[in-house]
PDB file of C-alpha atoms in Angstrom:
ATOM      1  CA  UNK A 759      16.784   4.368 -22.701  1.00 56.00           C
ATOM      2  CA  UNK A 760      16.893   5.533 -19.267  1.00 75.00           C
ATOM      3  CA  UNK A 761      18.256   9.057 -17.096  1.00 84.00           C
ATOM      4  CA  UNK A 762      21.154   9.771 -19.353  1.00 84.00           C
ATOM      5  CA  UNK A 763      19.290  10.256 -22.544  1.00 86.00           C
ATOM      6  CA  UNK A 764      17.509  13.236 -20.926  1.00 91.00           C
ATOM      7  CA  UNK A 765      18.473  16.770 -21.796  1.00 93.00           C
ATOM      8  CA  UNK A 766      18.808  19.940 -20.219  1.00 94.00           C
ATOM      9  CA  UNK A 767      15.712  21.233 -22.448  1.00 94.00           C
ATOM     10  CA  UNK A 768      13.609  18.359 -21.515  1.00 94.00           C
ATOM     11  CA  UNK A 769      14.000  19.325 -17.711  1.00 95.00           C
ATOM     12  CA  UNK A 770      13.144  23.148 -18.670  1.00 95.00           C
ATOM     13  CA  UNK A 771      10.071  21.883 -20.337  1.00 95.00           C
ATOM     14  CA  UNK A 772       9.008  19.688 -17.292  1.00 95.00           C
ATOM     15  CA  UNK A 773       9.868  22.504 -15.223  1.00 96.00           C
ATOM     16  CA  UNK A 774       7.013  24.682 -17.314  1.00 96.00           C
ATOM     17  CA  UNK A 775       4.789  21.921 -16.802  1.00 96.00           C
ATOM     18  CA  UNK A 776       4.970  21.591 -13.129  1.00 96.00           C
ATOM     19  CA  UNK A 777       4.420  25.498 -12.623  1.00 94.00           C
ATOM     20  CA  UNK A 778       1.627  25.480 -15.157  1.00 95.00           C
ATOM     21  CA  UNK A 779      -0.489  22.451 -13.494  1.00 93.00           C
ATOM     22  CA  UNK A 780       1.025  23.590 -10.268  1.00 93.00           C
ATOM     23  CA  UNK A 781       2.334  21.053  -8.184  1.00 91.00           C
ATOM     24  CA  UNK A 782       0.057  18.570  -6.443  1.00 90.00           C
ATOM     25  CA  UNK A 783      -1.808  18.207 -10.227  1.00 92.00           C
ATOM     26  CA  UNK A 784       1.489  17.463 -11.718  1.00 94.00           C
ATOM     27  CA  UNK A 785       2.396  14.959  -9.035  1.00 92.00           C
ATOM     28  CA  UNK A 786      -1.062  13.584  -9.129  1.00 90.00           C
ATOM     29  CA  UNK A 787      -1.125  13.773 -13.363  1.00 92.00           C
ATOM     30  CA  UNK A 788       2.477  11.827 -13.603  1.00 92.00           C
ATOM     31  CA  UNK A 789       2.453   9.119 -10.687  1.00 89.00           C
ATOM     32  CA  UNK A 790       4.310  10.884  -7.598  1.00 88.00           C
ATOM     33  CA  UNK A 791       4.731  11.938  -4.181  1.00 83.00           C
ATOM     34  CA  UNK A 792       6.318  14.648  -2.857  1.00 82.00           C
ATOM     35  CA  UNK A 793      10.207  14.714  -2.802  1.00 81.00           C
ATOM     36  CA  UNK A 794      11.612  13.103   0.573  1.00 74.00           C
ATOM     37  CA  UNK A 795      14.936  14.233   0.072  1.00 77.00           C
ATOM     38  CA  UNK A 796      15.776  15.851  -2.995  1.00 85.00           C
ATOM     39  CA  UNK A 797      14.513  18.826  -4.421  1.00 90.00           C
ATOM     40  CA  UNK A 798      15.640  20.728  -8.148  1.00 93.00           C
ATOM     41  CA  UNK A 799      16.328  24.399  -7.197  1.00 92.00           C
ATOM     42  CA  UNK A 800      15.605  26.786 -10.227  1.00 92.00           C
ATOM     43  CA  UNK A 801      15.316  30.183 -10.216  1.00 88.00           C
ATOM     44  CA  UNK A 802      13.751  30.574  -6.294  1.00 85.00           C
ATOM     45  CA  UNK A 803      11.093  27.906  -7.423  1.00 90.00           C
ATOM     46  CA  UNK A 804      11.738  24.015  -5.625  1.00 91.00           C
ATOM     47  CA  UNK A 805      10.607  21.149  -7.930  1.00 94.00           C
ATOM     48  CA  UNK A 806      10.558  17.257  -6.987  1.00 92.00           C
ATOM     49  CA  UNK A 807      13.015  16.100  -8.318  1.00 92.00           C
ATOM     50  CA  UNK A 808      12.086  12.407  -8.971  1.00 92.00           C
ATOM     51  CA  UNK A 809       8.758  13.492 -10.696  1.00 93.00           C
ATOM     52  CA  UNK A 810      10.825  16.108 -13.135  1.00 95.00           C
ATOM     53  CA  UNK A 811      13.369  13.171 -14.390  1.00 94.00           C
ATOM     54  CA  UNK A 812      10.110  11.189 -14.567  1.00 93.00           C
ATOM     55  CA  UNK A 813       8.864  13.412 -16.789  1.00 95.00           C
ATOM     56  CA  UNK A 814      11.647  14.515 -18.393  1.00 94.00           C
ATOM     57  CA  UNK A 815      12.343  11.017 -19.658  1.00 93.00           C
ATOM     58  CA  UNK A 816       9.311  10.846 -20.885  1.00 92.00           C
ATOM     59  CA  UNK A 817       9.869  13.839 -23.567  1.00 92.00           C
ATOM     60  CA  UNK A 818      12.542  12.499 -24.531  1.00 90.00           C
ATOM     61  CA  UNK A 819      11.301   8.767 -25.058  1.00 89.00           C
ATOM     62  CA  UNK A 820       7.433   9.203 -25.263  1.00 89.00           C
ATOM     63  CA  UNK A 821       7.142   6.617 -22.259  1.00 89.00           C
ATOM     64  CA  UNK A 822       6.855   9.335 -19.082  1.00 90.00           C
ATOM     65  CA  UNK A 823       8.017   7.350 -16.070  1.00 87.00           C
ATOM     66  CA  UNK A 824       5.931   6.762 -12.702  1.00 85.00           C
ATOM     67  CA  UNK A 825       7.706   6.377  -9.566  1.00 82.00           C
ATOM     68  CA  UNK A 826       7.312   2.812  -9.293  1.00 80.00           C
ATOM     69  CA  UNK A 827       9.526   2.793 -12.981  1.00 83.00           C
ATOM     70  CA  UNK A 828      12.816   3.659 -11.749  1.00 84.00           C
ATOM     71  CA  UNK A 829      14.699   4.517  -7.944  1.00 77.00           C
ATOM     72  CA  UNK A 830      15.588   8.695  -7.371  1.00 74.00           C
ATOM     73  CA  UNK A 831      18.017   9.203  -4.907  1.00 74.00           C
ATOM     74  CA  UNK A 832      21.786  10.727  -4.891  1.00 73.00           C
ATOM     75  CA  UNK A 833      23.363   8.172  -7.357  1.00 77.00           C
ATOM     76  CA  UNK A 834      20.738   8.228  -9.776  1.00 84.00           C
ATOM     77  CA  UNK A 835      18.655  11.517 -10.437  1.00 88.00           C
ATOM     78  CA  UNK A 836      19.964  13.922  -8.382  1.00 88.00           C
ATOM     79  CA  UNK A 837      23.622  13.030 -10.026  1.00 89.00           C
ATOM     80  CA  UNK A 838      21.484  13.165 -13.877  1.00 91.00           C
ATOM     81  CA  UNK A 839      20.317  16.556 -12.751  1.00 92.00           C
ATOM     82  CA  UNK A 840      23.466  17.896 -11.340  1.00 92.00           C
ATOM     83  CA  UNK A 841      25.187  17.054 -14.663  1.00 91.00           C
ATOM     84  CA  UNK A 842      22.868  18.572 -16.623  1.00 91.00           C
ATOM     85  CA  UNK A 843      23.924  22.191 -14.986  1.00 92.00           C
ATOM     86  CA  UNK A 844      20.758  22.001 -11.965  1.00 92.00           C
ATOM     87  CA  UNK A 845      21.003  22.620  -8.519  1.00 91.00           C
ATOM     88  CA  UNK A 846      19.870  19.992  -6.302  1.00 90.00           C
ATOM     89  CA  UNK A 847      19.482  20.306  -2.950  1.00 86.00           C
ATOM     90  CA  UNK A 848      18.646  17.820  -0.086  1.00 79.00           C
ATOM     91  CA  UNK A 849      15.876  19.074   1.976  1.00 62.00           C
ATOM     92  CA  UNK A 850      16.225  19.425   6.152  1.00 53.00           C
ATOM     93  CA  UNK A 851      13.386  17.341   7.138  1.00 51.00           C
ATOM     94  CA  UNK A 852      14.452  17.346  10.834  1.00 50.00           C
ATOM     95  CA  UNK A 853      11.305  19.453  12.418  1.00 52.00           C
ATOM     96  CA  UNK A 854       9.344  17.904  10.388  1.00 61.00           C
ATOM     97  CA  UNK A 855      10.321  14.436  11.732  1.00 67.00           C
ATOM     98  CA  UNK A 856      10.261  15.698  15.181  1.00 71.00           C
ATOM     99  CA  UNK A 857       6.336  16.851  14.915  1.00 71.00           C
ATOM    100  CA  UNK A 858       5.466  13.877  13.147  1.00 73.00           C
ATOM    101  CA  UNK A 859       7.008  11.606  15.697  1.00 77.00           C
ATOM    102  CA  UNK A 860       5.253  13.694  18.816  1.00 78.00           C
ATOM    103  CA  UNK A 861       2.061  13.624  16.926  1.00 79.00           C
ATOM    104  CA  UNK A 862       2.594   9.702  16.893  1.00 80.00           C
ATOM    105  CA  UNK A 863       3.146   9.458  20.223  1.00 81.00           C
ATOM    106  CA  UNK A 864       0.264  10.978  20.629  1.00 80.00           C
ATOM    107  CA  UNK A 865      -1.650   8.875  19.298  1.00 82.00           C
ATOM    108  CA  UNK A 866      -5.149   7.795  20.431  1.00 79.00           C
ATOM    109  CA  UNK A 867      -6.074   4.285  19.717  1.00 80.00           C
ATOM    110  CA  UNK A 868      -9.845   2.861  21.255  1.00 74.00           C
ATOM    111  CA  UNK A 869      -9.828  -0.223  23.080  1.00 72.00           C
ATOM    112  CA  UNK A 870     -12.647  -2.540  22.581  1.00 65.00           C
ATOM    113  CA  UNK A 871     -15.149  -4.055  25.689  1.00 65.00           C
ATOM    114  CA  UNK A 872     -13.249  -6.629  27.982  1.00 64.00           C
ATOM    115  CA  UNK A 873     -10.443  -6.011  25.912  1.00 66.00           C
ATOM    116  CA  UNK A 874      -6.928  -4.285  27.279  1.00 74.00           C
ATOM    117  CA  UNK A 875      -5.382  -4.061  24.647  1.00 81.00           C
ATOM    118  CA  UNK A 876      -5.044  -0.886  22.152  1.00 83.00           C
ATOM    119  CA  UNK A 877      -6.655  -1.431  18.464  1.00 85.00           C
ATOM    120  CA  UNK A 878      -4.107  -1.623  15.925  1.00 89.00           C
ATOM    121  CA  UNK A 879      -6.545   0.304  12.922  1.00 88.00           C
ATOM    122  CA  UNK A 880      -5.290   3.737  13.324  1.00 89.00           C
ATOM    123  CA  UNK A 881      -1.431   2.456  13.357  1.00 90.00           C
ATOM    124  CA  UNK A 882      -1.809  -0.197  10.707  1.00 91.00           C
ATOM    125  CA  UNK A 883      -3.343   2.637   8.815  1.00 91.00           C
ATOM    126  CA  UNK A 884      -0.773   4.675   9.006  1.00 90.00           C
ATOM    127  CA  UNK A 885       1.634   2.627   8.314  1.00 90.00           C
ATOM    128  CA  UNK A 886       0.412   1.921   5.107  1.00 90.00           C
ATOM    129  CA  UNK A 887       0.678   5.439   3.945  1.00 87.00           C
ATOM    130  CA  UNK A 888       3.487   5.590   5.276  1.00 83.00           C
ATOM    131  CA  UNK A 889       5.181   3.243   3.063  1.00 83.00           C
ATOM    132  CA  UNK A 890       3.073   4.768  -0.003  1.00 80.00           C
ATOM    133  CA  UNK A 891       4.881   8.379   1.081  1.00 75.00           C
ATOM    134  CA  UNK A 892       8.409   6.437   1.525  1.00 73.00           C
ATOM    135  CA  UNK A 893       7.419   4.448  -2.211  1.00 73.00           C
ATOM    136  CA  UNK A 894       7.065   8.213  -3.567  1.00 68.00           C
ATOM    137  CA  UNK A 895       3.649   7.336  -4.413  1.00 73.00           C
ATOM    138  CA  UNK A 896       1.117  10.028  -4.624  1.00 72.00           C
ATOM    139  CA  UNK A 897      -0.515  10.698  -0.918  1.00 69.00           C
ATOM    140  CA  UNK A 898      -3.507  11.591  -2.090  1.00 75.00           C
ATOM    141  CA  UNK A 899      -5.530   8.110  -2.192  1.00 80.00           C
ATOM    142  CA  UNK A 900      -9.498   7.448  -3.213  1.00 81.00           C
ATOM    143  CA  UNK A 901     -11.571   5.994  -0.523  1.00 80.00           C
ATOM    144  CA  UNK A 902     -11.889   2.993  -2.647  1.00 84.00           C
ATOM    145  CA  UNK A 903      -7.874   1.850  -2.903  1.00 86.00           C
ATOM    146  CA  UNK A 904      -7.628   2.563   0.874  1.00 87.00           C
ATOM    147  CA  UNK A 905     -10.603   0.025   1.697  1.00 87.00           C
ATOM    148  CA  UNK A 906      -9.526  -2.673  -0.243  1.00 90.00           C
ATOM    149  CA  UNK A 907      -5.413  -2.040   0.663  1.00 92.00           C
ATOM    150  CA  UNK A 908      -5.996  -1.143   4.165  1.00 91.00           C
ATOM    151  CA  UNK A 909      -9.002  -3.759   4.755  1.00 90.00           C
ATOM    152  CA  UNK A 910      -6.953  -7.834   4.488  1.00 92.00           C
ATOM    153  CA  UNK A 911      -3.859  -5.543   6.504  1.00 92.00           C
ATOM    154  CA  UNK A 912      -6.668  -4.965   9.301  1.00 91.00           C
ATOM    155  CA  UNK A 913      -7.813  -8.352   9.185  1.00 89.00           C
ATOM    156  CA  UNK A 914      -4.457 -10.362   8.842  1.00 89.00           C
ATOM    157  CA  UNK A 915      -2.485  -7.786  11.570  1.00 90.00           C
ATOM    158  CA  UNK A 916      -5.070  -6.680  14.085  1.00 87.00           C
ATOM    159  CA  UNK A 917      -6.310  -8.022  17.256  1.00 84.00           C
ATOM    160  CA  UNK A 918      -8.089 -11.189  16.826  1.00 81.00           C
ATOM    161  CA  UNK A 919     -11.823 -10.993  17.049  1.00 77.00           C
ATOM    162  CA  UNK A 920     -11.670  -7.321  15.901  1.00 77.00           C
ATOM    163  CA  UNK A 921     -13.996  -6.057  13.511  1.00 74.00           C
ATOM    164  CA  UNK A 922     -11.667  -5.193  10.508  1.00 68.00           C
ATOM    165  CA  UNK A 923     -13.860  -1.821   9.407  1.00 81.00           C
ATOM    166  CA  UNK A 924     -11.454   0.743   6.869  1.00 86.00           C
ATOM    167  CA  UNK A 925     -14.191   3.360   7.541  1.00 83.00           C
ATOM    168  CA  UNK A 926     -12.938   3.594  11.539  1.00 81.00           C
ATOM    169  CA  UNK A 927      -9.788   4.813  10.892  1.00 85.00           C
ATOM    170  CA  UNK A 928     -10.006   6.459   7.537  1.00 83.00           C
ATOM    171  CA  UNK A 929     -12.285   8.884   9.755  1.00 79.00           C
ATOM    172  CA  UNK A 930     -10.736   8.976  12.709  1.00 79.00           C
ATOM    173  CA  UNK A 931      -7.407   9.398  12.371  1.00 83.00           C
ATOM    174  CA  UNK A 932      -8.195  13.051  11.763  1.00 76.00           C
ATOM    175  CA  UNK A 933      -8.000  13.633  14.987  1.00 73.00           C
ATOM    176  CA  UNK A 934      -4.272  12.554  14.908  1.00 77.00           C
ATOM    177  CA  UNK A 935      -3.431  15.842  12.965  1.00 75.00           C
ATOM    178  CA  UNK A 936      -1.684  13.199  10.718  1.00 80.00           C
ATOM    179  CA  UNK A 937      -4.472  12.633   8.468  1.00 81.00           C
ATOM    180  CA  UNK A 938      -7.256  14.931   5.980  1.00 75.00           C
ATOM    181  CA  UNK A 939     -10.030  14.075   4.701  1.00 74.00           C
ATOM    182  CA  UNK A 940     -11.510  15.708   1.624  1.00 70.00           C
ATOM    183  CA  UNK A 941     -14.912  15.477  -0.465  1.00 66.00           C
ATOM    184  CA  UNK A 942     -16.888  15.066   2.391  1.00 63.00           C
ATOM    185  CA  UNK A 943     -19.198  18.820   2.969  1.00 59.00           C
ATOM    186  CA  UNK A 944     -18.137  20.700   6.113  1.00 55.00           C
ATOM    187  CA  UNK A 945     -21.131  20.500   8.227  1.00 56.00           C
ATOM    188  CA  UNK A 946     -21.315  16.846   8.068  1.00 55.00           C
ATOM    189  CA  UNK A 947     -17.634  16.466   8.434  1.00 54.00           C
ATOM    190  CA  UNK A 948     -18.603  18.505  11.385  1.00 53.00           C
ATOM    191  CA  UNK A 949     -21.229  16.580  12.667  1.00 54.00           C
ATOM    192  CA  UNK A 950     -19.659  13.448  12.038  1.00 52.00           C
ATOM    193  CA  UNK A 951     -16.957  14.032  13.907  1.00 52.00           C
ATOM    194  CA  UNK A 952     -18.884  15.511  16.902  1.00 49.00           C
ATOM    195  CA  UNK A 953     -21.392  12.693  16.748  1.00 47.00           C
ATOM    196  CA  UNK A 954     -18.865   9.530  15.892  1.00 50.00           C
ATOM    197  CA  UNK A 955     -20.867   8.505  12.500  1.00 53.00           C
ATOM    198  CA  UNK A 956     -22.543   5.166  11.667  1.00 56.00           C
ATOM    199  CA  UNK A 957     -20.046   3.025   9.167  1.00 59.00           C
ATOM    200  CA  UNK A 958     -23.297   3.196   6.735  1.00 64.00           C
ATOM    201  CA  UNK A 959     -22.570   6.510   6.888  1.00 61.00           C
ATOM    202  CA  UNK A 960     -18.717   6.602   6.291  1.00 61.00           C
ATOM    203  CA  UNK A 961     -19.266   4.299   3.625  1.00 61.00           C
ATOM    204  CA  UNK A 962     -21.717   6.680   1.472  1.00 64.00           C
ATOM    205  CA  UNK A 963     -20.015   9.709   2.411  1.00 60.00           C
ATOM    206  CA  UNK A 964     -16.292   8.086   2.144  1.00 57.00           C
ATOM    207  CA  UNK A 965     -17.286   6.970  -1.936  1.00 56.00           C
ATOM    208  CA  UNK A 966     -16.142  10.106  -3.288  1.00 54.00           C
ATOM    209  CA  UNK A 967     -13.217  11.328  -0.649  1.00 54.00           C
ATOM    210  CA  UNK A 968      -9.312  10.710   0.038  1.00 54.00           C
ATOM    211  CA  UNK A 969      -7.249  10.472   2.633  1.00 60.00           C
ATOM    212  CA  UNK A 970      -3.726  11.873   2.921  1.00 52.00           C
ATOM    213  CA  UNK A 971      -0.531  12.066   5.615  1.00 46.00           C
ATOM    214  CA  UNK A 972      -0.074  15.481   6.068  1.00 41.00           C
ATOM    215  CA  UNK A 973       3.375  17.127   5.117  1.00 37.00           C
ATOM    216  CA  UNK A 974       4.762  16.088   8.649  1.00 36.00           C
ATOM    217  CA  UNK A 975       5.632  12.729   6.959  1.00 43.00           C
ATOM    218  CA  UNK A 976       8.229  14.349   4.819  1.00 39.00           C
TER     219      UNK A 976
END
């Protein structure tokens, strides 16, 4: 079974769902980012429209899709939904590109004694959730799938005789105003940031936290 076994009630009942759980729970419940490109326009309220066929399907089949399961895109769900009597509309992600590009730019990278070159943590970092956003995985990533991702990339891409340490640039690239970090309590987010923390103390703090791209990467 696949797209053209779903119904036009199935996508009203996804629909329901999203607005119930609101939407970063129902992304985060199902498997999914945040649309890139196409969005389901119903009734002044914008769904993603990968994660409602997801969904969708999976009323219809029992087996609800993740976004790894099956490609979105004009030819595939935003054609099911369009024949089903939706609107679909393709977003205009042009400022957003723009700021995100500046704020890479912008980027500030440390450089490590007697060495000229820039580290490549904060990039390679990025990168990666980059390709997690562009995967329409869900942004939103425990500390502990970012440290053992993000971890071999640091030690098979980045300068030799670096110290491949997550916990640098899971911290730091706050400062890129590309990057959050939640779970962690404000005054020692604070502090930490003021005080450039110990890795011991990324690593206890980082347990229970996740990163995320801001919506610039859209």
């Amino acid at each position: 079974m696949g797209l053209g076994d779903i119904r036009y009630e199935h996508v009203i009942a996804a629909t329901e769902e999203f607005r119930c759980l609101g939407r970063d729970e129902f992304l985060r419940t199902y498997g999914f980012g945040r649309a890139i490109s196409y969005e389901l326009v119903l009734d002044g309220r914008r769904y993603d429209s990968k994660a409602i066929a997801g969904v969708a399907h999976g009323y219809v089949t029992g087996v609800f899709w993740k976004a790894r399961d099956f490609s979105g895109g004009a030819a595939t769900v935003a054609r099911c939904l369009r024949e089903l009597g939706f609107v679909v509309e393709t977003g205009e992600p042009s400022s957003n590109r723009a700021a995100l590009l500046a704020r890479l730019r912008n980027l500030k990278v440390s450089r490590g004694p007697g060495n000229p070159a820039p580290s490549r943590h904060q990039p390679l970092s990025l990168l990666w959730a980059i390709s997690r956003a562009a995967d329409e995985r869900p942004r939103l990533t425990p500390w502990p799938t970012f440290r053992d991702e993000v971890g071999p990339l640091l030690v098979e891409f980045g300068l030799p005789d670096a110290k491949a340490t997550p916990e640098y640039p899971f911290w730091h690239l706050q400062g890129s105003e590309l990057w959050e970090v939640r779970g962690i309590p404000a005054e020692l987010a604070k502090q930490c940031l003021r005080l450039a923390p110990s890795t011991s103390t990324i690593r206890r703090q980082a347990s229970r936290s996740r990163p995320r791209i801001f919506s610039a990467i859209r």
